[in-house]
mmCIF file of C-alpha atoms and ligand atoms in Angstrom:
data_model
loop_
_atom_site.group_PDB
_atom_site.id
_atom_site.type_symbol
_atom_site.label_atom_id
_atom_site.label_comp_id
_atom_site.label_asym_id
_atom_site.label_seq_id
_atom_site.Cartn_x
_atom_site.Cartn_y
_atom_site.Cartn_z
ATOM 1 C CA UNK A 1 -4.685 8.712 12.992
ATOM 2 C CA UNK A 2 -5.675 10.372 9.832
ATOM 3 C CA UNK A 3 -8.890 9.966 7.756
ATOM 4 C CA UNK A 4 -7.703 9.162 4.178
ATOM 5 C CA UNK A 5 -11.201 8.900 2.290
ATOM 6 C CA UNK A 6 -13.882 6.334 1.521
ATOM 7 C CA UNK A 7 -12.414 2.881 1.090
ATOM 8 C CA UNK A 8 -14.589 2.461 -1.822
ATOM 9 C CA UNK A 9 -12.093 4.970 -3.446
ATOM 10 C CA UNK A 10 -9.792 1.544 -4.118
ATOM 11 C CA UNK A 11 -11.123 -0.811 -6.339
ATOM 12 C CA UNK A 12 -10.654 -4.149 -4.978
ATOM 13 C CA UNK A 13 -6.915 -5.511 -5.809
ATOM 14 C CA UNK A 14 -5.891 -2.313 -6.677
ATOM 15 C CA UNK A 15 -3.693 0.418 -5.065
ATOM 16 C CA UNK A 16 -3.905 4.571 -4.740
ATOM 17 C CA UNK A 17 -1.315 6.919 -3.195
ATOM 18 C CA UNK A 18 -2.298 9.447 -0.860
ATOM 19 C CA UNK A 19 0.132 12.229 1.099
ATOM 20 C CA UNK A 20 0.069 12.112 4.848
ATOM 21 C CA UNK A 21 2.037 14.748 6.873
ATOM 22 C CA UNK A 22 4.171 15.488 3.672
ATOM 23 C CA UNK A 23 5.011 11.524 3.044
ATOM 24 C CA UNK A 24 3.529 9.609 0.030
ATOM 25 C CA UNK A 25 1.667 6.401 1.328
ATOM 26 C CA UNK A 26 0.301 3.727 -0.991
ATOM 27 C CA UNK A 27 -3.120 1.880 0.256
ATOM 28 C CA UNK A 28 -3.804 -1.602 -0.764
ATOM 29 C CA UNK A 29 -6.948 -3.054 -0.865
ATOM 30 C CA UNK A 30 -6.871 -6.676 -1.236
ATOM 31 C CA UNK A 31 -9.522 -8.869 -2.743
ATOM 32 C CA UNK A 32 -10.553 -9.718 0.081
ATOM 33 C CA UNK A 33 -11.390 -6.491 0.917
ATOM 34 C CA UNK A 34 -8.529 -6.030 3.746
ATOM 35 C CA UNK A 35 -6.385 -2.863 3.606
ATOM 36 C CA UNK A 36 -2.577 -2.626 3.419
ATOM 37 C CA UNK A 37 -0.359 0.465 3.609
ATOM 38 C CA UNK A 38 2.829 1.357 2.825
ATOM 39 C CA UNK A 39 5.500 3.877 1.789
ATOM 40 C CA UNK A 40 4.637 4.653 -2.074
ATOM 41 C CA UNK A 41 8.049 5.590 -3.321
ATOM 42 C CA UNK A 42 9.912 2.347 -4.440
ATOM 43 C CA UNK A 43 13.247 2.433 -2.601
ATOM 44 C CA UNK A 44 14.739 1.011 -5.856
ATOM 45 C CA UNK A 45 14.690 3.994 -8.240
ATOM 46 C CA UNK A 46 11.539 5.668 -6.648
ATOM 47 C CA UNK A 47 8.741 3.702 -8.808
ATOM 48 C CA UNK A 48 5.269 4.497 -7.906
ATOM 49 C CA UNK A 49 4.320 1.507 -5.802
ATOM 50 C CA UNK A 50 0.471 2.179 -5.801
ATOM 51 C CA UNK A 51 0.321 1.633 -9.538
ATOM 52 C CA UNK A 52 1.933 -1.701 -8.731
ATOM 53 C CA UNK A 53 0.114 -5.782 -9.076
ATOM 54 C CA UNK A 54 -0.688 -7.004 -6.029
ATOM 55 C CA UNK A 55 -1.585 -10.432 -4.906
ATOM 56 C CA UNK A 56 -2.706 -11.212 -1.248
ATOM 57 C CA UNK A 57 0.698 -10.811 0.026
ATOM 58 C CA UNK A 58 2.899 -8.723 -1.832
ATOM 59 C CA UNK A 59 3.460 -5.707 -4.120
ATOM 60 C CA UNK A 60 5.518 -5.914 -7.418
ATOM 61 C CA UNK A 61 6.594 -2.491 -8.809
ATOM 62 C CA UNK A 62 5.692 -1.644 -12.103
ATOM 63 C CA UNK A 63 9.076 -0.370 -13.209
ATOM 64 C CA UNK A 64 11.310 -2.954 -12.757
ATOM 65 C CA UNK A 65 9.253 -5.720 -10.937
ATOM 66 C CA UNK A 66 10.968 -5.854 -7.498
ATOM 67 C CA UNK A 67 8.649 -7.222 -4.879
ATOM 68 C CA UNK A 68 7.728 -6.337 -1.234
ATOM 69 C CA UNK A 69 5.350 -8.291 1.122
ATOM 70 C CA UNK A 70 2.693 -5.994 2.086
ATOM 71 C CA UNK A 71 2.889 -7.193 5.842
ATOM 72 C CA UNK A 72 6.467 -6.842 6.654
ATOM 73 C CA UNK A 73 7.480 -4.691 4.371
ATOM 74 C CA UNK A 74 10.600 -6.910 3.439
ATOM 75 C CA UNK A 75 11.831 -7.536 -0.091
ATOM 76 C CA UNK A 76 11.190 -10.643 -1.783
ATOM 77 C CA UNK A 77 14.198 -9.910 -4.301
ATOM 78 C CA UNK A 78 17.044 -8.149 -2.385
ATOM 79 C CA UNK A 79 16.088 -4.541 -2.085
ATOM 80 C CA UNK A 80 15.941 -2.217 1.151
ATOM 81 C CA UNK A 81 12.419 -2.573 2.871
ATOM 82 C CA UNK A 82 9.425 -0.306 2.599
ATOM 83 C CA UNK A 83 7.962 1.364 5.474
ATOM 84 C CA UNK A 84 4.434 -0.158 6.678
ATOM 85 C CA UNK A 85 1.435 1.653 8.303
ATOM 86 C CA UNK A 86 -1.441 0.564 10.518
ATOM 87 C CA UNK A 87 -4.335 0.651 8.299
ATOM 88 C CA UNK A 88 -7.959 -0.425 8.939
ATOM 89 C CA UNK A 89 -11.616 0.451 7.832
ATOM 90 C CA UNK A 90 -14.033 2.168 10.001
ATOM 91 C CA UNK A 91 -17.792 2.738 8.824
ATOM 92 C CA UNK A 92 -16.388 2.916 5.459
ATOM 93 C CA UNK A 93 -13.425 4.952 5.577
ATOM 94 C CA UNK A 94 -9.751 4.448 5.533
ATOM 95 C CA UNK A 95 -8.230 4.978 8.978
ATOM 96 C CA UNK A 96 -4.105 5.230 8.436
ATOM 97 C CA UNK A 97 -2.171 5.165 12.071
ATOM 98 C CA UNK A 98 -3.012 3.739 15.340
HETATM 99 S S1 FES B 101 11.586 1.727 -9.425
HETATM 100 FE FE1 FES B 101 10.547 0.184 -8.357
HETATM 101 S S2 FES B 101 11.542 -1.509 -8.903
HETATM 102 FE FE2 FES B 101 12.882 -0.149 -9.741
#
């Protein structure tokens, strides 16, 4: 379990990247306030997924617009999957991990 910081660091509808145990993790705060965490490095050509546009289900990589489901990690456009991580809010903090 890692405390990444205050949930308010991430504006609603946006993502931020964090380095956790040497790995880049993108955490998104959906418009309903819920959190999603996925690997931050796009498996296509390494684009910054935390900077991608999101809706309530998918993130779209800003470089070539491939899309991934934020809950399953599955690609919507024929790319390899991305890793998804358990994440939740606790007393205004972002907790990553079980
Ligand atoms: S680097 Fe992300 S879609 Fe190409």
